[in-house]
mmCIF file of C-alpha atoms and ligand atoms in Angstrom:
data_model
loop_
_atom_site.group_PDB
_atom_site.id
_atom_site.type_symbol
_atom_site.label_atom_id
_atom_site.label_comp_id
_atom_site.label_asym_id
_atom_site.label_seq_id
_atom_site.Cartn_x
_atom_site.Cartn_y
_atom_site.Cartn_z
ATOM 1 C CA MET A 1 44.551 55.734 -33.149
ATOM 2 C CA LYS A 2 47.806 55.966 -35.075
ATOM 3 C CA TYR A 3 48.113 54.468 -38.565
ATOM 4 C CA ILE A 4 51.138 53.150 -40.429
ATOM 5 C CA GLN A 5 52.027 51.686 -43.818
ATOM 6 C CA ILE A 6 52.796 47.954 -43.977
ATOM 7 C CA GLY A 7 56.225 47.640 -45.581
ATOM 8 C CA LYS A 8 56.172 48.711 -49.224
ATOM 9 C CA THR A 9 52.423 48.075 -49.653
ATOM 10 C CA ASP A 10 49.604 50.589 -50.029
ATOM 11 C CA LEU A 11 47.981 49.232 -46.856
ATOM 12 C CA ILE A 12 47.643 51.862 -44.134
ATOM 13 C CA VAL A 13 46.728 50.052 -40.929
ATOM 14 C CA SER A 14 46.004 50.881 -37.311
ATOM 15 C CA ARG A 15 48.911 50.143 -34.978
ATOM 16 C CA ILE A 16 46.633 47.858 -32.999
ATOM 17 C CA CYS A 17 45.335 44.891 -34.972
ATOM 18 C CA PHE A 18 42.259 42.909 -33.894
ATOM 19 C CA GLY A 19 43.226 39.211 -33.575
ATOM 20 C CA CYS A 20 40.630 36.476 -34.192
ATOM 21 C CA TRP A 21 42.293 33.324 -32.831
ATOM 22 C CA GLN A 22 39.991 33.628 -29.805
ATOM 23 C CA LEU A 23 37.249 32.288 -32.116
ATOM 24 C CA SER A 24 38.918 28.885 -31.981
ATOM 25 C CA PRO A 25 36.926 26.836 -29.428
ATOM 26 C CA LYS A 26 39.645 24.161 -29.300
ATOM 27 C CA PHE A 27 42.150 26.663 -27.895
ATOM 28 C CA TRP A 28 40.013 29.292 -26.170
ATOM 29 C CA GLY A 29 36.727 27.530 -25.290
ATOM 30 C CA ASN A 30 33.340 28.770 -26.480
ATOM 31 C CA ILE A 31 33.273 32.532 -26.239
ATOM 32 C CA SER A 32 30.146 34.706 -26.532
ATOM 33 C CA LEU A 33 29.625 35.658 -30.185
ATOM 34 C CA ASP A 34 27.429 38.592 -29.141
ATOM 35 C CA GLU A 35 30.297 39.982 -27.079
ATOM 36 C CA TRP A 36 32.769 39.291 -29.865
ATOM 37 C CA ASN A 37 30.615 41.160 -32.415
ATOM 38 C CA LEU A 38 30.257 44.082 -29.999
ATOM 39 C CA ALA A 39 34.022 44.072 -29.486
ATOM 40 C CA LEU A 40 34.749 44.324 -33.196
ATOM 41 C CA LYS A 41 32.160 47.090 -33.569
ATOM 42 C CA LYS A 42 33.745 48.949 -30.663
ATOM 43 C CA ALA A 43 37.217 48.419 -32.137
ATOM 44 C CA MET A 44 36.093 50.010 -35.405
ATOM 45 C CA GLU A 45 34.522 52.941 -33.554
ATOM 46 C CA LEU A 46 37.856 53.427 -31.780
ATOM 47 C CA GLY A 47 39.720 53.531 -35.096
ATOM 48 C CA ILE A 48 40.920 49.958 -35.612
ATOM 49 C CA ASN A 49 40.881 49.009 -39.295
ATOM 50 C CA PHE A 50 43.141 45.954 -39.253
ATOM 51 C CA ILE A 51 41.983 42.369 -38.561
ATOM 52 C CA ASP A 52 44.113 39.229 -38.376
ATOM 53 C CA THR A 53 42.583 35.787 -38.744
ATOM 54 C CA ALA A 54 43.416 32.371 -40.245
ATOM 55 C CA ASP A 55 41.515 29.643 -42.047
ATOM 56 C CA ALA A 56 42.606 27.233 -39.301
ATOM 57 C CA TYR A 57 41.152 29.255 -36.385
ATOM 58 C CA GLY A 58 38.279 26.954 -35.464
ATOM 59 C CA ASP A 59 38.724 25.176 -38.817
ATOM 60 C CA GLY A 60 36.981 27.947 -40.749
ATOM 61 C CA PHE A 61 34.811 29.163 -37.856
ATOM 62 C CA ALA A 62 36.707 32.433 -37.232
ATOM 63 C CA GLU A 63 36.584 33.417 -40.903
ATOM 64 C CA THR A 64 32.880 32.553 -41.059
ATOM 65 C CA VAL A 65 32.037 34.681 -38.005
ATOM 66 C CA LEU A 66 34.103 37.559 -39.388
ATOM 67 C CA GLY A 67 32.471 37.174 -42.820
ATOM 68 C CA ASN A 68 28.999 37.386 -41.246
ATOM 69 C CA PHE A 69 30.054 40.541 -39.405
ATOM 70 C CA LEU A 70 31.399 42.135 -42.610
ATOM 71 C CA GLU A 71 28.211 41.313 -44.490
ATOM 72 C CA LYS A 72 25.857 42.471 -41.744
ATOM 73 C CA LEU A 73 27.618 45.789 -41.278
ATOM 74 C CA GLY A 74 28.563 46.229 -44.954
ATOM 75 C CA CYS A 75 31.978 47.395 -43.811
ATOM 76 C CA ARG A 76 34.377 45.253 -45.873
ATOM 77 C CA LYS A 77 35.870 48.240 -47.712
ATOM 78 C CA ASN A 78 36.705 50.013 -44.429
ATOM 79 C CA LEU A 79 38.826 47.152 -43.142
ATOM 80 C CA ILE A 80 42.147 45.549 -43.989
ATOM 81 C CA ILE A 81 41.838 41.793 -43.638
ATOM 82 C CA ALA A 82 44.817 39.522 -43.109
ATOM 83 C CA THR A 83 44.251 35.782 -43.127
ATOM 84 C CA LYS A 84 46.472 32.698 -43.367
ATOM 85 C CA PHE A 85 46.691 29.188 -44.776
ATOM 86 C CA TYR A 86 48.965 26.219 -43.976
ATOM 87 C CA TRP A 87 46.994 23.674 -41.941
ATOM 88 C CA ASN A 88 45.046 21.344 -44.183
ATOM 89 C CA PHE A 89 42.020 20.586 -42.000
ATOM 90 C CA THR A 90 39.976 18.631 -44.540
ATOM 91 C CA ASP A 91 40.013 15.909 -41.879
ATOM 92 C CA PRO A 92 39.973 17.904 -38.604
ATOM 93 C CA GLN A 93 41.315 14.904 -36.647
ATOM 94 C CA ASN A 94 44.381 14.691 -38.863
ATOM 95 C CA ARG A 95 45.446 18.214 -39.769
ATOM 96 C CA TYR A 96 48.775 18.559 -41.549
ATOM 97 C CA PRO A 97 50.860 21.346 -43.092
ATOM 98 C CA ASP A 98 49.994 21.865 -46.748
ATOM 99 C CA THR A 99 51.314 24.669 -48.923
ATOM 100 C CA GLY A 100 51.009 22.768 -52.189
ATOM 101 C CA TYR A 101 49.841 24.668 -55.283
ATOM 102 C CA ASP A 102 46.412 23.019 -55.534
ATOM 103 C CA TYR A 103 45.712 23.386 -51.823
ATOM 104 C CA ILE A 104 46.571 27.111 -51.794
ATOM 105 C CA ILE A 105 44.286 27.831 -54.759
ATOM 106 C CA LYS A 106 41.435 25.806 -53.251
ATOM 107 C CA GLU A 107 41.869 27.134 -49.718
ATOM 108 C CA CYS A 108 42.018 30.769 -50.833
ATOM 109 C CA GLU A 109 38.669 30.277 -52.571
ATOM 110 C CA ALA A 110 37.278 28.732 -49.366
ATOM 111 C CA SER A 111 38.556 31.665 -47.265
ATOM 112 C CA LEU A 112 37.030 34.198 -49.677
ATOM 113 C CA LYS A 113 33.702 32.400 -49.443
ATOM 114 C CA ARG A 114 33.760 32.244 -45.645
ATOM 115 C CA LEU A 115 34.849 35.881 -45.373
ATOM 116 C CA LYS A 116 32.137 36.891 -47.871
ATOM 117 C CA THR A 117 34.578 39.011 -49.808
ATOM 118 C CA ASP A 118 36.240 38.867 -53.209
ATOM 119 C CA TYR A 119 39.723 39.874 -52.056
ATOM 120 C CA ILE A 120 42.106 39.318 -49.147
ATOM 121 C CA ASP A 121 44.395 42.251 -48.348
ATOM 122 C CA LEU A 122 47.225 40.236 -46.833
ATOM 123 C CA TYR A 123 47.487 36.488 -47.466
ATOM 124 C CA GLN A 124 49.943 34.901 -45.045
ATOM 125 C CA ILE A 125 51.744 31.567 -45.061
ATOM 126 C CA HIS A 126 51.133 30.490 -41.451
ATOM 127 C CA ALA A 127 54.472 28.674 -41.047
ATOM 128 C CA TRP A 128 57.327 27.075 -42.953
ATOM 129 C CA ASP A 129 56.441 23.873 -44.797
ATOM 130 C CA PRO A 130 59.586 21.801 -45.398
ATOM 131 C CA LEU A 131 57.884 19.525 -47.930
ATOM 132 C CA THR A 132 56.860 22.107 -50.524
ATOM 133 C CA LYS A 133 59.340 23.972 -52.673
ATOM 134 C CA PRO A 134 59.109 27.777 -52.400
ATOM 135 C CA ASP A 135 58.705 28.167 -56.184
ATOM 136 C CA GLU A 136 55.531 26.061 -56.029
ATOM 137 C CA VAL A 137 54.111 28.269 -53.256
ATOM 138 C CA SER A 138 55.128 31.350 -55.195
ATOM 139 C CA ALA A 139 53.415 30.120 -58.378
ATOM 140 C CA ALA A 140 50.099 29.833 -56.514
ATOM 141 C CA MET A 141 50.477 33.204 -54.769
ATOM 142 C CA THR A 142 51.410 34.903 -58.037
ATOM 143 C CA LEU A 143 48.310 33.539 -59.766
ATOM 144 C CA LEU A 144 46.048 34.613 -56.884
ATOM 145 C CA LYS A 145 47.574 38.101 -56.988
ATOM 146 C CA LYS A 146 47.075 38.293 -60.759
ATOM 147 C CA GLN A 147 43.434 37.277 -60.322
ATOM 148 C CA GLY A 148 42.991 40.015 -57.696
ATOM 149 C CA LYS A 149 41.994 37.484 -55.041
ATOM 150 C CA ILE A 150 44.860 38.482 -52.771
ATOM 151 C CA ARG A 151 46.584 41.846 -52.660
ATOM 152 C CA TRP A 152 49.845 41.228 -50.760
ATOM 153 C CA VAL A 153 51.791 38.255 -49.385
ATOM 154 C CA GLY A 154 52.895 37.773 -45.777
ATOM 155 C CA VAL A 155 54.622 35.032 -43.774
ATOM 156 C CA SER A 156 54.468 33.939 -40.147
ATOM 157 C CA ASN A 157 56.658 31.843 -37.823
ATOM 158 C CA MET A 158 59.723 31.840 -40.076
ATOM 159 C CA ASN A 159 63.401 32.591 -39.733
ATOM 160 C CA VAL A 160 65.581 34.684 -42.021
ATOM 161 C CA HIS A 161 66.750 31.676 -44.022
ATOM 162 C CA GLN A 162 63.169 30.583 -44.714
ATOM 163 C CA MET A 163 62.072 34.110 -45.668
ATOM 164 C CA ASN A 164 65.050 34.327 -48.032
ATOM 165 C CA MET A 165 64.011 31.056 -49.671
ATOM 166 C CA TYR A 166 60.638 32.607 -50.579
ATOM 167 C CA LEU A 167 62.157 35.953 -51.529
ATOM 168 C CA LYS A 168 64.014 34.240 -54.375
ATOM 169 C CA TYR A 169 60.640 33.751 -56.076
ATOM 170 C CA MET A 170 58.215 36.390 -54.781
ATOM 171 C CA ASP A 171 57.905 39.540 -52.700
ATOM 172 C CA ILE A 172 57.022 39.216 -49.032
ATOM 173 C CA GLU A 173 55.527 42.349 -47.546
ATOM 174 C CA CYS A 174 54.878 41.377 -43.954
ATOM 175 C CA PHE A 175 56.222 39.059 -41.241
ATOM 176 C CA GLN A 176 54.115 37.854 -38.299
ATOM 177 C CA PRO A 177 56.252 36.570 -35.402
ATOM 178 C CA LEU A 178 55.721 35.839 -31.724
ATOM 179 C CA TYR A 179 56.960 38.969 -29.943
ATOM 180 C CA ASN A 180 56.361 40.592 -26.569
ATOM 181 C CA ILE A 181 58.379 41.654 -23.497
ATOM 182 C CA LEU A 182 58.878 37.989 -22.536
ATOM 183 C CA ASP A 183 59.565 36.569 -26.016
ATOM 184 C CA ARG A 184 62.254 38.568 -27.799
ATOM 185 C CA ASP A 185 64.101 36.070 -30.015
ATOM 186 C CA VAL A 186 63.230 37.845 -33.294
ATOM 187 C CA GLU A 187 65.054 41.016 -32.207
ATOM 188 C CA LYS A 188 68.389 39.373 -33.090
ATOM 189 C CA GLN A 189 68.006 38.411 -36.741
ATOM 190 C CA GLU A 190 64.477 38.720 -38.092
ATOM 191 C CA PHE A 191 63.820 42.350 -37.033
ATOM 192 C CA PRO A 192 67.049 43.731 -38.581
ATOM 193 C CA PHE A 193 66.316 41.665 -41.709
ATOM 194 C CA CYS A 194 62.779 43.089 -41.984
ATOM 195 C CA LEU A 195 64.046 46.634 -41.453
ATOM 196 C CA GLU A 196 66.654 46.175 -44.163
ATOM 197 C CA LYS A 197 64.191 44.640 -46.654
ATOM 198 C CA LYS A 198 61.339 47.025 -45.716
ATOM 199 C CA ILE A 199 59.125 44.125 -44.686
ATOM 200 C CA GLY A 200 56.380 45.072 -42.221
ATOM 201 C CA VAL A 201 56.148 43.266 -38.867
ATOM 202 C CA ILE A 202 52.911 42.452 -37.051
ATOM 203 C CA THR A 203 53.458 40.788 -33.692
ATOM 204 C CA TYR A 204 51.352 37.983 -32.245
ATOM 205 C CA SER A 205 50.772 36.964 -28.633
ATOM 206 C CA SER A 206 51.593 40.594 -27.933
ATOM 207 C CA LEU A 207 50.135 40.201 -24.433
ATOM 208 C CA ALA A 208 51.708 36.751 -23.908
ATOM 209 C CA ARG A 209 48.209 35.225 -24.036
ATOM 210 C CA GLY A 210 46.915 37.607 -21.390
ATOM 211 C CA LEU A 211 49.858 37.440 -18.938
ATOM 212 C CA LEU A 212 51.057 40.941 -19.802
ATOM 213 C CA THR A 213 47.789 42.516 -18.719
ATOM 214 C CA GLY A 214 48.805 42.086 -15.068
ATOM 215 C CA LYS A 215 45.380 40.608 -14.285
ATOM 216 C CA TYR A 216 46.668 37.315 -12.883
ATOM 217 C CA LYS A 217 48.036 36.574 -9.422
ATOM 218 C CA GLY A 218 49.592 33.245 -10.320
ATOM 219 C CA ASN A 219 47.053 30.922 -8.695
ATOM 220 C CA GLU A 220 44.367 30.984 -11.417
ATOM 221 C CA LYS A 221 43.277 27.773 -13.157
ATOM 222 C CA PHE A 222 42.488 27.838 -16.868
ATOM 223 C CA GLN A 223 39.838 25.924 -18.791
ATOM 224 C CA ASP A 224 41.429 26.538 -22.197
ATOM 225 C CA SER A 225 44.750 25.741 -23.909
ATOM 226 C CA ARG A 226 46.576 27.604 -21.145
ATOM 227 C CA ALA A 227 45.630 24.835 -18.656
ATOM 228 C CA ASN A 228 48.803 22.845 -19.404
ATOM 229 C CA HIS A 229 50.997 25.675 -20.624
ATOM 230 C CA PRO A 230 54.208 25.923 -18.525
ATOM 231 C CA ARG A 231 53.858 29.701 -18.248
ATOM 232 C CA PHE A 232 50.389 29.376 -16.747
ATOM 233 C CA THR A 233 51.054 26.644 -14.203
ATOM 234 C CA GLY A 234 53.040 26.071 -11.007
ATOM 235 C CA GLU A 235 55.908 28.183 -9.684
ATOM 236 C CA ASN A 236 56.728 29.544 -13.130
ATOM 237 C CA PHE A 237 53.301 31.142 -13.422
ATOM 238 C CA LYS A 238 53.605 32.733 -9.968
ATOM 239 C CA LYS A 239 57.092 34.039 -10.736
ATOM 240 C CA ILE A 240 56.042 35.693 -13.984
ATOM 241 C CA CYS A 241 52.973 37.266 -12.379
ATOM 242 C CA ILE A 242 55.076 38.702 -9.548
ATOM 243 C CA SER A 243 57.554 40.168 -12.071
ATOM 244 C CA ILE A 244 54.764 41.762 -14.057
ATOM 245 C CA ASN A 245 53.176 43.204 -10.947
ATOM 246 C CA ASN A 246 56.470 44.508 -9.567
ATOM 247 C CA VAL A 247 57.951 45.884 -12.776
ATOM 248 C CA LEU A 248 55.130 46.873 -15.109
ATOM 249 C CA MET A 249 52.339 47.878 -12.754
ATOM 250 C CA PRO A 250 54.066 50.863 -11.080
ATOM 251 C CA ILE A 251 55.226 52.230 -14.458
ATOM 252 C CA ALA A 252 51.755 51.856 -15.982
ATOM 253 C CA GLU A 253 50.191 53.544 -12.953
ATOM 254 C CA LYS A 254 52.615 56.457 -13.201
ATOM 255 C CA MET A 255 51.815 56.834 -16.922
ATOM 256 C CA ASP A 256 48.074 56.479 -16.217
ATOM 257 C CA ILE A 257 47.666 53.642 -18.712
ATOM 258 C CA THR A 258 46.809 49.970 -18.228
ATOM 259 C CA VAL A 259 49.527 47.313 -17.908
ATOM 260 C CA ALA A 260 48.307 45.896 -21.240
ATOM 261 C CA GLU A 261 48.739 49.309 -22.865
ATOM 262 C CA LEU A 262 52.261 49.579 -21.470
ATOM 263 C CA ALA A 263 53.135 46.084 -22.764
ATOM 264 C CA LEU A 264 51.834 46.957 -26.237
ATOM 265 C CA ARG A 265 53.470 50.394 -26.235
ATOM 266 C CA TRP A 266 56.747 48.618 -25.452
ATOM 267 C CA ILE A 267 56.271 46.487 -28.609
ATOM 268 C CA LEU A 268 55.208 49.420 -30.789
ATOM 269 C CA THR A 269 58.321 51.357 -29.752
ATOM 270 C CA HIS A 270 60.571 48.928 -31.647
ATOM 271 C CA PRO A 271 61.311 50.505 -35.058
ATOM 272 C CA ALA A 272 60.797 47.198 -36.883
ATOM 273 C CA VAL A 273 57.220 46.811 -35.629
ATOM 274 C CA THR A 274 54.276 47.931 -37.739
ATOM 275 C CA SER A 275 51.340 46.800 -35.578
ATOM 276 C CA ALA A 276 50.693 44.657 -32.517
ATOM 277 C CA ILE A 277 47.954 42.039 -32.825
ATOM 278 C CA VAL A 278 45.818 41.591 -29.724
ATOM 279 C CA GLY A 279 43.512 38.617 -29.188
ATOM 280 C CA ILE A 280 40.103 40.035 -28.331
ATOM 281 C CA LYS A 281 37.013 38.377 -26.837
ATOM 282 C CA LYS A 282 34.921 41.279 -25.528
ATOM 283 C CA PRO A 283 34.575 45.080 -25.759
ATOM 284 C CA GLU A 284 36.509 45.741 -22.514
ATOM 285 C CA HIS A 285 39.548 44.036 -24.031
ATOM 286 C CA ILE A 286 39.759 46.564 -26.819
ATOM 287 C CA GLU A 287 38.760 49.550 -24.695
ATOM 288 C CA THR A 288 41.614 48.918 -22.265
ATOM 289 C CA VAL A 289 44.379 48.566 -24.872
ATOM 290 C CA ILE A 290 43.440 51.342 -27.250
ATOM 291 C CA ARG A 291 45.736 54.051 -25.826
ATOM 292 C CA ALA A 292 48.815 51.868 -26.398
ATOM 293 C CA ALA A 293 49.248 53.394 -29.832
ATOM 294 C CA ASP A 294 49.026 57.025 -28.664
ATOM 295 C CA ASP A 295 52.751 57.325 -28.110
ATOM 296 C CA ILE A 296 55.994 55.354 -27.943
ATOM 297 C CA LEU A 297 58.316 54.911 -24.955
ATOM 298 C CA GLU A 298 61.534 56.799 -24.314
ATOM 299 C CA THR A 299 64.535 54.671 -25.281
ATOM 300 C CA ARG A 300 65.832 54.544 -21.706
ATOM 301 C CA LEU A 301 62.507 53.348 -20.330
ATOM 302 C CA TRP A 302 62.166 50.701 -23.084
ATOM 303 C CA HIS A 303 65.563 49.198 -22.152
ATOM 304 C CA SER A 304 64.928 49.461 -18.451
ATOM 305 C CA ILE A 305 61.612 47.559 -18.753
ATOM 306 C CA ALA A 306 63.272 44.898 -20.923
ATOM 307 C CA SER A 307 66.167 44.292 -18.543
ATOM 308 C CA LYS A 308 64.083 44.416 -15.362
ATOM 309 C CA MET A 309 61.592 41.934 -16.800
ATOM 310 C CA SER A 310 64.273 39.539 -17.983
ATOM 311 C CA SER A 311 66.153 39.569 -14.686
ATOM 312 C CA ALA A 312 62.976 39.291 -12.614
ATOM 313 C CA TYR A 313 61.816 36.375 -14.736
ATOM 314 C CA ASP A 314 65.142 34.519 -14.756
ATOM 315 C CA LYS A 315 65.449 34.491 -10.956
HETATM 316 N N1 NAP B 1 50.696 33.482 -36.581
HETATM 317 C C1 NAP B 1 50.520 32.703 -35.547
HETATM 318 O O1 NAP B 1 51.019 31.562 -35.490
HETATM 319 C C2 NAP B 1 49.699 33.191 -34.400
HETATM 320 C C3 NAP B 1 49.750 32.534 -33.170
HETATM 321 C C4 NAP B 1 48.994 33.037 -32.119
HETATM 322 C C5 NAP B 1 48.223 34.172 -32.302
HETATM 323 N N2 NAP B 1 48.169 34.791 -33.525
HETATM 324 C C6 NAP B 1 47.351 36.009 -33.745
HETATM 325 O O2 NAP B 1 47.645 36.973 -32.750
HETATM 326 C C7 NAP B 1 46.489 37.280 -31.978
HETATM 327 C C8 NAP B 1 46.892 37.576 -30.541
HETATM 328 O O3 NAP B 1 47.698 36.553 -29.988
HETATM 329 P P1 NAP B 1 47.198 35.593 -28.795
HETATM 330 O O4 NAP B 1 45.806 35.262 -29.003
HETATM 331 O O5 NAP B 1 48.202 34.533 -28.692
HETATM 332 O O6 NAP B 1 47.356 36.372 -27.472
HETATM 333 P P2 NAP B 1 47.387 37.793 -26.792
HETATM 334 O O7 NAP B 1 46.863 38.876 -27.628
HETATM 335 O O8 NAP B 1 48.744 37.868 -26.242
HETATM 336 O O9 NAP B 1 46.384 37.514 -25.587
HETATM 337 C C9 NAP B 1 45.019 37.366 -25.793
HETATM 338 C C10 NAP B 1 44.324 37.134 -24.464
HETATM 339 O O10 NAP B 1 44.649 38.190 -23.570
HETATM 340 C C11 NAP B 1 43.506 38.549 -22.818
HETATM 341 N N3 NAP B 1 43.251 39.975 -23.097
HETATM 342 C C12 NAP B 1 43.282 40.614 -24.287
HETATM 343 N N4 NAP B 1 43.081 41.928 -24.110
HETATM 344 C C13 NAP B 1 42.910 42.108 -22.806
HETATM 345 C C14 NAP B 1 42.669 43.262 -21.995
HETATM 346 N N5 NAP B 1 42.586 44.475 -22.504
HETATM 347 N N6 NAP B 1 42.557 43.095 -20.653
HETATM 348 C C15 NAP B 1 42.681 41.872 -20.112
HETATM 349 N N7 NAP B 1 42.900 40.753 -20.823
HETATM 350 C C16 NAP B 1 43.019 40.878 -22.145
HETATM 351 C C17 NAP B 1 42.386 37.620 -23.203
HETATM 352 O O11 NAP B 1 42.527 36.495 -22.334
HETATM 353 P P3 NAP B 1 41.396 35.952 -21.340
HETATM 354 O O12 NAP B 1 41.003 34.668 -21.932
HETATM 355 O O13 NAP B 1 42.144 35.766 -20.063
HETATM 356 O O14 NAP B 1 40.314 36.949 -21.266
HETATM 357 C C18 NAP B 1 42.800 37.173 -24.592
HETATM 358 O O15 NAP B 1 42.293 35.932 -24.913
HETATM 359 C C19 NAP B 1 45.556 36.105 -32.209
HETATM 360 O O16 NAP B 1 44.197 36.409 -32.001
HETATM 361 C C20 NAP B 1 45.849 35.773 -33.657
HETATM 362 O O17 NAP B 1 45.172 36.671 -34.521
HETATM 363 C C21 NAP B 1 48.915 34.319 -34.560
#
């Protein structure tokens, strides 16, 4: 496993990050907790030290499961934990964005309790909240930092303008955007901005929710949140699967890595990217992506994959 510093922080993290959204039954169905625990154990054995979760994943469930794991194995100090806040799920039927001062202070305490820890390494604002002024958010984050409850601040799902609004009042050390071979919007503005400001980047949906593993033919039916997702239904689904099979599979085979490893290596080759987060349910998921971080791609191959995938997909 290769390790890298997040932005200007003292956090040295594995280039593959273990994502915990899969512990949200609403989005991913009920997964086996035994398998999940084995997967995280395996990930640690393979050198992964970086975990991404959120208070909202399963309305506290993901943090609770992770907290139980940390306590049982006594391994908190060996891991770098990133979590998030934003969705106020006090009433799960009526969740709403909330980055108000009081909510942040209260929710951080709740996350610490669920995670069975007394500090969060990277505390991320899950998305932009238009109703709360950035100085109010910053006041809460600054207090939490001063109290040692959080170590560094990150943001997710924001554009340059929104990051700049926060930067007027506090440091941001890490940005978590959607990024993979099929979703490249942040290359235009956010990646250059993060490079310039030395803000780390950790990518989510790095495998496009499983599409970029090459395991689908295009006729599968899903029981989870992918059931009605346009990329996982109808002609679109078939078209993307064919592109992945035609473009990525032969390259991965030639390199003797899995398609998932090639897709992640493609992400990790971008100089703005710190780590790629992968959503994991079982040990095989981690075992078959682990070599992604061994190396980066040659520039020519990176561009060739990007252009072939975009033209194949646009047809
Ligand atoms: N900040 C945000 O707003 C945000 C949003 C989304 C995600 N995230 C974070 O990013 C993480 C990853 O993103 P994601 O969950 O959207 O999707 P992802 O990592 O692109 O895909 C995860 C899915 O890919 C499949 N998979 C993973 N590894 C595999 C392997 N080696 N072989 C075959 N299939 C594999 C599994 O699907 P199957 O069900 O088919 O097995 C898994 O559920 C999340 O867990 C979360 O921590 C953050």
